[in-house]
């Protein structure tokens, strides 16, 4: 395993806020960064050595990325598999690998994989036709959640079915596409765990966070979450099973349902740095972004212990205009993404409120 030296070039597919924070972390470690994104003057592009403005499947752009970059990663999971193959052909390392992408891009594949490695999920049923949906509702009951198998995030691409008579409307609302029907989880709260696996197989796990949503969008993460030893042990076991099962390299975010009495179900996984891990920027010596860069570039993984308690809150839409008031608070760290315009619901930044670590 070769550790890429400072001065090497990291390519990032995606120029949004996650790419921006990955680039900033890579800069601190002495790496040059090249962004590929179809949007000119992207948030990540403005803090990087350069940006290639092109679609993610543009063959010429991918060839350039493969030649000028020593390693390539991505800030979102819906990267075309053919694009990854083309970059590899140019000679660059790509991480995470194709198995992680294939699993994360299809919710049915994801849940099948998770249960296969002992990371239990809610009961589910594959839906390819309206008749499949009716059979699934008979099997799982209502309320059940219908999701498209591919794409969809922040509450998009999913519909709750509260009674069997709502099946047709739900199917039509999602465009009659291949879906997965999921049983309702009787959870007490949502937790998440951020973990990393290096090229040498080493695994590092951050403390759990507790997440609170509004309108299907994450609003706040409290970390480290208050959990007992059973929950902590179960979450770490799940993280290691997922990372090793995928032969993963990089940081992964895993959303969990806490059912109480030490029982956890996996909601979903994200093969990238994750919104629920932003607290690590001000709560840990090595945050999730540096950790991901370390793993992708072949460096040893950094420490994951928390040195502070953090309340991370997303700034959505015009909430970013509060920057002036927030900037005067001694316990607040502001992270703005350089986006415009501030559309309703758009993630414009986040703030970390830092407190002494509670033991």
Short mmCIF file of C-alpha atoms in Angstrom, two decimals:
data_model
loop_
_atom_site.label_atom_id
_atom_site.label_comp_id
_atom_site.label_asym_id
_atom_site.label_seq_id
_atom_site.Cartn_x
_atom_site.Cartn_y
_atom_site.Cartn_z
CA UNK A 1 0.00 0.00 0.00
CA UNK A 2 1.51 3.31 -1.15
CA UNK A 3 0.93 6.42 0.90
CA UNK A 4 0.51 9.38 -1.42
CA UNK A 5 2.84 12.19 -0.39
CA UNK A 6 1.88 15.84 0.12
CA UNK A 7 1.85 17.51 -3.27
CA UNK A 8 -0.16 14.65 -4.77
CA UNK A 9 -3.47 15.51 -6.41
CA UNK A 10 -6.88 14.43 -5.14
CA UNK A 11 -9.82 14.56 -7.53
CA UNK A 12 -13.35 15.02 -6.21
CA UNK A 13 -16.49 14.34 -8.22
CA UNK A 14 -18.97 16.93 -6.99
CA UNK A 15 -18.54 20.61 -6.20
CA UNK A 16 -21.06 21.13 -3.39
CA UNK A 17 -20.52 21.66 0.31
CA UNK A 18 -19.16 18.19 1.02
CA UNK A 19 -16.64 18.55 -1.79
CA UNK A 20 -15.74 21.99 -0.46
CA UNK A 21 -15.03 20.71 3.05
CA UNK A 22 -13.13 17.71 1.69
CA UNK A 23 -10.99 20.07 -0.39
CA UNK A 24 -10.27 22.29 2.62
CA UNK A 25 -9.20 19.24 4.63
CA UNK A 26 -6.99 17.99 1.79
CA UNK A 27 -5.36 21.44 1.52
CA UNK A 28 -4.40 21.29 5.20
CA UNK A 29 -2.57 18.04 4.54
CA UNK A 30 -0.68 19.52 1.60
CA UNK A 31 -2.63 17.97 -1.29
CA UNK A 32 -3.75 19.72 -4.45
CA UNK A 33 -7.42 19.24 -5.35
CA UNK A 34 -9.22 19.17 -8.70
CA UNK A 35 -13.04 19.26 -8.77
CA UNK A 36 -15.28 17.86 -11.50
CA UNK A 37 -18.71 19.50 -11.48
CA UNK A 38 -21.06 20.73 -14.22
CA UNK A 39 -21.73 24.00 -12.36
CA UNK A 40 -19.25 26.79 -12.98
CA UNK A 41 -17.74 28.47 -9.95
CA UNK A 42 -18.93 25.70 -7.63
CA UNK A 43 -18.49 26.00 -3.84
CA UNK A 44 -15.76 23.34 -3.89
CA UNK A 45 -14.13 24.67 -7.03
CA UNK A 46 -13.53 28.06 -5.42
CA UNK A 47 -11.33 26.57 -2.67
CA UNK A 48 -9.46 24.11 -4.91
CA UNK A 49 -6.51 24.24 -7.30
CA UNK A 50 -8.86 23.88 -10.24
CA UNK A 51 -12.22 22.73 -11.52
CA UNK A 52 -13.22 20.87 -14.65
CA UNK A 53 -16.65 22.11 -15.70
CA UNK A 54 -18.33 19.15 -17.36
CA UNK A 55 -21.02 16.52 -16.81
CA UNK A 56 -20.05 13.55 -14.63
CA UNK A 57 -20.19 11.23 -17.64
CA UNK A 58 -18.15 13.41 -20.01
CA UNK A 59 -15.44 11.06 -21.38
CA UNK A 60 -12.85 13.78 -22.00
CA UNK A 61 -13.26 15.21 -18.51
CA UNK A 62 -13.01 11.76 -16.96
CA UNK A 63 -9.85 11.02 -18.94
CA UNK A 64 -8.29 14.24 -17.62
CA UNK A 65 -9.26 13.36 -14.05
CA UNK A 66 -7.73 9.92 -14.42
CA UNK A 67 -4.45 11.34 -15.71
CA UNK A 68 -3.91 14.42 -13.52
CA UNK A 69 -5.20 12.97 -10.24
CA UNK A 70 -3.38 10.40 -8.12
CA UNK A 71 -6.61 9.46 -6.33
CA UNK A 72 -10.27 10.31 -6.90
CA UNK A 73 -13.25 10.28 -4.55
CA UNK A 74 -16.78 11.72 -4.64
CA UNK A 75 -19.17 13.76 -2.52
CA UNK A 76 -22.36 11.99 -3.61
CA UNK A 77 -23.25 8.35 -4.18
CA UNK A 78 -25.02 8.49 -7.54
CA UNK A 79 -21.81 8.53 -9.55
CA UNK A 80 -22.22 6.58 -12.82
CA UNK A 81 -20.35 3.28 -12.56
CA UNK A 82 -18.98 3.76 -16.07
CA UNK A 83 -17.43 7.07 -14.96
CA UNK A 84 -15.56 5.36 -12.13
CA UNK A 85 -14.27 2.67 -14.51
CA UNK A 86 -13.04 5.30 -16.97
CA UNK A 87 -11.17 7.23 -14.28
CA UNK A 88 -9.53 4.02 -13.09
CA UNK A 89 -8.42 3.28 -16.64
CA UNK A 90 -6.52 6.56 -16.57
CA UNK A 91 -4.45 5.35 -13.64
CA UNK A 92 -6.03 7.06 -10.61
CA UNK A 93 -7.09 5.23 -7.47
CA UNK A 94 -10.83 5.58 -6.82
CA UNK A 95 -12.31 5.19 -3.36
CA UNK A 96 -14.75 4.10 -2.09
CA UNK A 97 -14.89 1.23 -4.56
CA UNK A 98 -17.49 -0.12 -6.99
CA UNK A 99 -19.11 -2.49 -4.48
CA UNK A 100 -19.98 0.38 -2.14
CA UNK A 101 -21.44 2.42 -4.99
CA UNK A 102 -23.52 -0.47 -6.33
CA UNK A 103 -24.98 -1.18 -2.88
CA UNK A 104 -25.66 2.45 -1.97
CA UNK A 105 -27.26 3.34 -5.31
CA UNK A 106 -30.05 0.76 -5.00
CA UNK A 107 -32.10 0.57 -1.80
CA UNK A 108 -33.03 -3.05 -2.43
CA UNK A 109 -29.39 -4.04 -2.91
CA UNK A 110 -28.50 -2.01 0.17
CA UNK A 111 -30.97 -3.74 2.49
CA UNK A 112 -30.10 -7.16 1.08
CA UNK A 113 -26.40 -6.51 1.71
CA UNK A 114 -26.96 -5.15 5.20
CA UNK A 115 -28.95 -8.15 6.36
CA UNK A 116 -26.35 -10.41 4.78
CA UNK A 117 -23.59 -8.99 7.02
CA UNK A 118 -25.76 -9.11 10.14
CA UNK A 119 -26.75 -5.42 10.15
CA UNK A 120 -30.50 -5.88 10.52
CA UNK A 121 -32.99 -3.55 8.81
CA UNK A 122 -36.75 -3.22 8.84
CA UNK A 123 -38.68 -5.84 6.89
CA UNK A 124 -38.94 -4.94 3.20
CA UNK A 125 -40.48 -6.04 -0.08
CA UNK A 126 -39.31 -5.45 -3.67
CA UNK A 127 -41.86 -3.61 -5.81
CA UNK A 128 -41.73 -3.64 -9.60
CA UNK A 129 -45.48 -3.42 -10.33
CA UNK A 130 -48.63 -2.20 -8.64
CA UNK A 131 -49.50 -5.85 -7.99
CA UNK A 132 -46.17 -6.25 -6.18
CA UNK A 133 -47.08 -3.27 -4.04
CA UNK A 134 -50.41 -4.79 -3.03
CA UNK A 135 -48.67 -8.05 -2.13
CA UNK A 136 -46.11 -6.14 -0.09
CA UNK A 137 -48.82 -4.30 1.85
CA UNK A 138 -50.48 -7.62 2.65
CA UNK A 139 -47.13 -8.88 3.94
CA UNK A 140 -45.91 -5.79 5.85
CA UNK A 141 -49.18 -4.08 6.76
CA UNK A 142 -49.70 -0.33 7.09
CA UNK A 143 -48.41 2.22 7.58
CA UNK A 144 -45.52 1.33 5.25
CA UNK A 145 -43.02 3.50 3.42
CA UNK A 146 -42.68 3.24 -0.36
CA UNK A 147 -39.33 4.44 -1.72
CA UNK A 148 -37.82 4.54 -5.18
CA UNK A 149 -34.98 2.04 -5.41
CA UNK A 150 -32.65 4.65 -6.88
CA UNK A 151 -32.00 8.31 -6.11
CA UNK A 152 -34.01 10.34 -3.63
CA UNK A 153 -32.63 12.09 -0.53
CA UNK A 154 -33.79 14.46 2.23
CA UNK A 155 -37.27 12.95 2.16
CA UNK A 156 -37.59 12.97 -1.64
CA UNK A 157 -38.56 9.86 -3.61
CA UNK A 158 -40.69 8.34 -0.88
CA UNK A 159 -44.36 8.20 0.16
CA UNK A 160 -46.03 6.87 3.30
CA UNK A 161 -48.96 4.51 2.64
CA UNK A 162 -51.32 4.72 5.60
CA UNK A 163 -53.95 2.30 4.25
CA UNK A 164 -54.08 -0.24 1.43
CA UNK A 165 -56.47 1.96 -0.54
CA UNK A 166 -53.66 4.49 -0.94
CA UNK A 167 -51.45 2.09 -2.91
CA UNK A 168 -52.33 3.33 -6.39
CA UNK A 169 -51.87 7.00 -5.50
CA UNK A 170 -48.48 6.27 -3.92
CA UNK A 171 -47.35 4.21 -6.91
CA UNK A 172 -48.37 6.98 -9.31
CA UNK A 173 -46.73 9.66 -7.14
CA UNK A 174 -43.36 7.93 -7.55
CA UNK A 175 -43.83 7.51 -11.29
CA UNK A 176 -44.38 3.75 -11.35
CA UNK A 177 -40.63 3.19 -11.01
CA UNK A 178 -38.96 0.20 -9.33
CA UNK A 179 -39.41 0.68 -5.60
CA UNK A 180 -38.92 -0.92 -2.22
CA UNK A 181 -41.64 -1.10 0.42
CA UNK A 182 -40.41 -0.83 4.00
CA UNK A 183 -42.21 -1.72 7.21
CA UNK A 184 -42.59 1.02 9.79
CA UNK A 185 -39.88 1.01 12.44
CA UNK A 186 -41.12 1.61 16.02
CA UNK A 187 -38.00 3.56 16.96
CA UNK A 188 -37.41 5.87 19.89
CA UNK A 189 -34.87 8.07 18.14
CA UNK A 190 -32.52 8.16 15.16
CA UNK A 191 -28.83 7.76 15.75
CA UNK A 192 -25.96 7.78 13.31
CA UNK A 193 -22.42 6.59 13.36
CA UNK A 194 -19.55 7.87 11.24
CA UNK A 195 -16.77 5.38 10.62
CA UNK A 196 -13.77 4.95 8.34
CA UNK A 197 -11.69 2.14 6.90
CA UNK A 198 -8.18 2.64 5.57
CA UNK A 199 -6.46 0.98 2.64
CA UNK A 200 -4.70 -1.29 5.14
CA UNK A 201 -8.03 -2.51 6.56
CA UNK A 202 -7.80 -0.50 9.78
CA UNK A 203 -11.16 0.74 11.08
CA UNK A 204 -11.85 3.91 13.11
CA UNK A 205 -15.28 4.73 14.57
CA UNK A 206 -16.54 8.07 15.89
CA UNK A 207 -18.95 8.39 18.83
CA UNK A 208 -22.64 8.16 17.99
CA UNK A 209 -24.74 11.22 17.18
CA UNK A 210 -28.45 11.72 17.86
CA UNK A 211 -30.37 13.25 14.94
CA UNK A 212 -33.51 15.35 14.79
CA UNK A 213 -35.37 15.99 11.54
CA UNK A 214 -38.07 18.35 10.28
CA UNK A 215 -39.86 17.86 6.98
CA UNK A 216 -37.60 14.95 6.07
CA UNK A 217 -34.47 17.13 6.39
CA UNK A 218 -31.85 16.88 9.12
CA UNK A 219 -32.01 19.88 11.41
CA UNK A 220 -29.76 19.00 14.35
CA UNK A 221 -27.23 16.41 15.47
CA UNK A 222 -26.22 16.12 19.12
CA UNK A 223 -22.91 14.40 19.72
CA UNK A 224 -21.60 12.43 21.42
CA UNK A 225 -25.08 10.98 21.92
CA UNK A 226 -26.05 9.74 25.37
CA UNK A 227 -26.09 5.96 24.90
CA UNK A 228 -25.49 2.95 27.09
CA UNK A 229 -22.74 0.39 26.53
CA UNK A 230 -25.07 -2.00 24.69
CA UNK A 231 -26.01 0.58 22.05
CA UNK A 232 -22.40 1.70 21.63
CA UNK A 233 -21.20 -1.88 21.20
CA UNK A 234 -24.00 -2.74 18.74
CA UNK A 235 -23.36 0.36 16.63
CA UNK A 236 -19.62 -0.30 16.44
CA UNK A 237 -20.27 -3.91 15.43
CA UNK A 238 -22.58 -2.72 12.65
CA UNK A 239 -20.05 -0.17 11.41
CA UNK A 240 -17.26 -2.72 11.23
CA UNK A 241 -19.49 -5.28 9.51
CA UNK A 242 -20.50 -2.76 6.84
CA UNK A 243 -16.97 -1.45 6.22
CA UNK A 244 -15.38 -4.89 6.01
CA UNK A 245 -18.27 -6.37 4.02
CA UNK A 246 -17.84 -3.68 1.36
CA UNK A 247 -14.02 -3.82 1.44
CA UNK A 248 -14.48 -0.11 1.95
CA UNK A 249 -11.94 2.72 1.81
CA UNK A 250 -12.99 6.09 3.19
CA UNK A 251 -15.65 7.46 5.52
CA UNK A 252 -19.18 6.09 5.66
CA UNK A 253 -22.28 7.45 7.37
CA UNK A 254 -24.71 4.91 8.82
CA UNK A 255 -28.17 5.97 10.00
CA UNK A 256 -29.65 3.83 12.78
CA UNK A 257 -33.02 3.37 14.46
CA UNK A 258 -32.79 3.00 18.24
CA UNK A 259 -35.55 0.61 19.28
CA UNK A 260 -34.60 0.64 22.95
CA UNK A 261 -33.17 -2.12 25.15
CA UNK A 262 -29.93 -2.14 23.19
CA UNK A 263 -31.57 -2.93 19.83
CA UNK A 264 -30.62 -1.13 16.62
CA UNK A 265 -31.84 -1.32 13.04
CA UNK A 266 -29.94 0.18 10.11
CA UNK A 267 -31.96 2.75 8.17
CA UNK A 268 -29.46 3.43 5.39
CA UNK A 269 -25.81 3.91 4.59
CA UNK A 270 -24.07 6.72 2.70
CA UNK A 271 -20.67 5.92 1.11
CA UNK A 272 -19.22 9.37 1.76
CA UNK A 273 -18.79 12.00 4.41
CA UNK A 274 -22.18 12.71 5.94
CA UNK A 275 -24.22 15.65 7.26
CA UNK A 276 -24.55 13.94 10.66
CA UNK A 277 -20.74 13.92 10.93
CA UNK A 278 -20.26 17.70 10.65
CA UNK A 279 -20.02 17.88 14.43
CA UNK A 280 -16.59 16.26 14.21
CA UNK A 281 -15.15 19.48 12.74
CA UNK A 282 -15.23 21.11 16.16
CA UNK A 283 -15.59 18.07 18.42
CA UNK A 284 -12.65 15.88 17.35
CA UNK A 285 -8.96 16.33 16.62
CA UNK A 286 -9.38 14.62 13.23
CA UNK A 287 -12.74 15.43 11.63
CA UNK A 288 -14.60 13.24 9.13
CA UNK A 289 -13.29 15.20 6.14
CA UNK A 290 -9.62 14.82 7.06
CA UNK A 291 -10.32 11.19 7.93
CA UNK A 292 -11.75 10.53 4.48
CA UNK A 293 -8.78 12.19 2.78
CA UNK A 294 -6.38 10.18 4.95
CA UNK A 295 -8.06 6.91 3.99
CA UNK A 296 -8.28 7.66 0.26
CA UNK A 297 -4.65 8.82 0.08
CA UNK A 298 -3.38 5.78 1.99
CA UNK A 299 -2.45 7.57 5.22
CA UNK A 300 -3.01 6.15 8.70
CA UNK A 301 -6.43 6.94 10.13
CA UNK A 302 -6.62 9.74 12.68
CA UNK A 303 -8.03 9.73 16.24
CA UNK A 304 -11.82 9.69 16.65
CA UNK A 305 -12.29 10.48 20.35
CA UNK A 306 -14.47 13.51 21.11
CA UNK A 307 -12.89 16.40 23.03
CA UNK A 308 -16.14 18.43 23.21
CA UNK A 309 -19.90 18.05 23.08
CA UNK A 310 -21.36 19.58 19.92
CA UNK A 311 -24.83 20.57 18.77
CA UNK A 312 -24.72 20.80 14.96
CA UNK A 313 -27.57 22.71 13.31
CA UNK A 314 -28.09 23.07 9.57
CA UNK A 315 -28.72 26.56 8.20
CA UNK A 316 -31.43 26.26 5.56
CA UNK A 317 -32.39 28.94 3.07
CA UNK A 318 -32.36 32.46 4.47
CA UNK A 319 -31.33 31.19 7.91
CA UNK A 320 -27.82 31.82 6.62
CA UNK A 321 -28.56 35.53 7.02
CA UNK A 322 -28.16 34.99 10.77
CA UNK A 323 -24.39 34.83 10.28
CA UNK A 324 -23.87 38.28 11.80
CA UNK A 325 -25.65 37.43 15.06
CA UNK A 326 -24.11 33.97 15.26
CA UNK A 327 -20.61 35.26 14.67
CA UNK A 328 -20.69 37.09 17.98
CA UNK A 329 -21.31 33.98 20.08
CA UNK A 330 -18.20 32.56 21.72
CA UNK A 331 -19.48 28.97 21.72
CA UNK A 332 -20.48 28.91 18.04
CA UNK A 333 -18.37 27.84 15.07
CA UNK A 334 -19.84 28.86 11.71
CA UNK A 335 -19.33 26.81 8.53
CA UNK A 336 -20.76 28.50 5.41
CA UNK A 337 -20.80 26.83 2.01
CA UNK A 338 -20.50 29.80 -0.35
CA UNK A 339 -23.77 29.02 -2.11
CA UNK A 340 -26.15 31.42 -3.81
CA UNK A 341 -29.04 31.95 -3.98
CA UNK A 342 -30.49 31.02 -0.57
CA UNK A 343 -33.50 29.04 -1.78
CA UNK A 344 -36.01 27.74 0.80
CA UNK A 345 -34.79 24.45 2.26
CA UNK A 346 -31.36 24.66 0.62
CA UNK A 347 -28.43 23.77 2.88
CA UNK A 348 -26.43 26.98 3.05
CA UNK A 349 -24.19 26.16 6.01
CA UNK A 350 -24.18 24.80 9.52
CA UNK A 351 -23.19 25.91 12.98
CA UNK A 352 -21.55 23.86 15.69
CA UNK A 353 -22.34 24.93 19.26
CA UNK A 354 -19.46 23.65 21.36
CA UNK A 355 -19.76 22.67 25.02
CA UNK A 356 -17.44 20.97 27.50
CA UNK A 357 -17.51 17.21 27.09
CA UNK A 358 -19.90 15.55 29.54
CA UNK A 359 -18.54 12.40 31.16
#
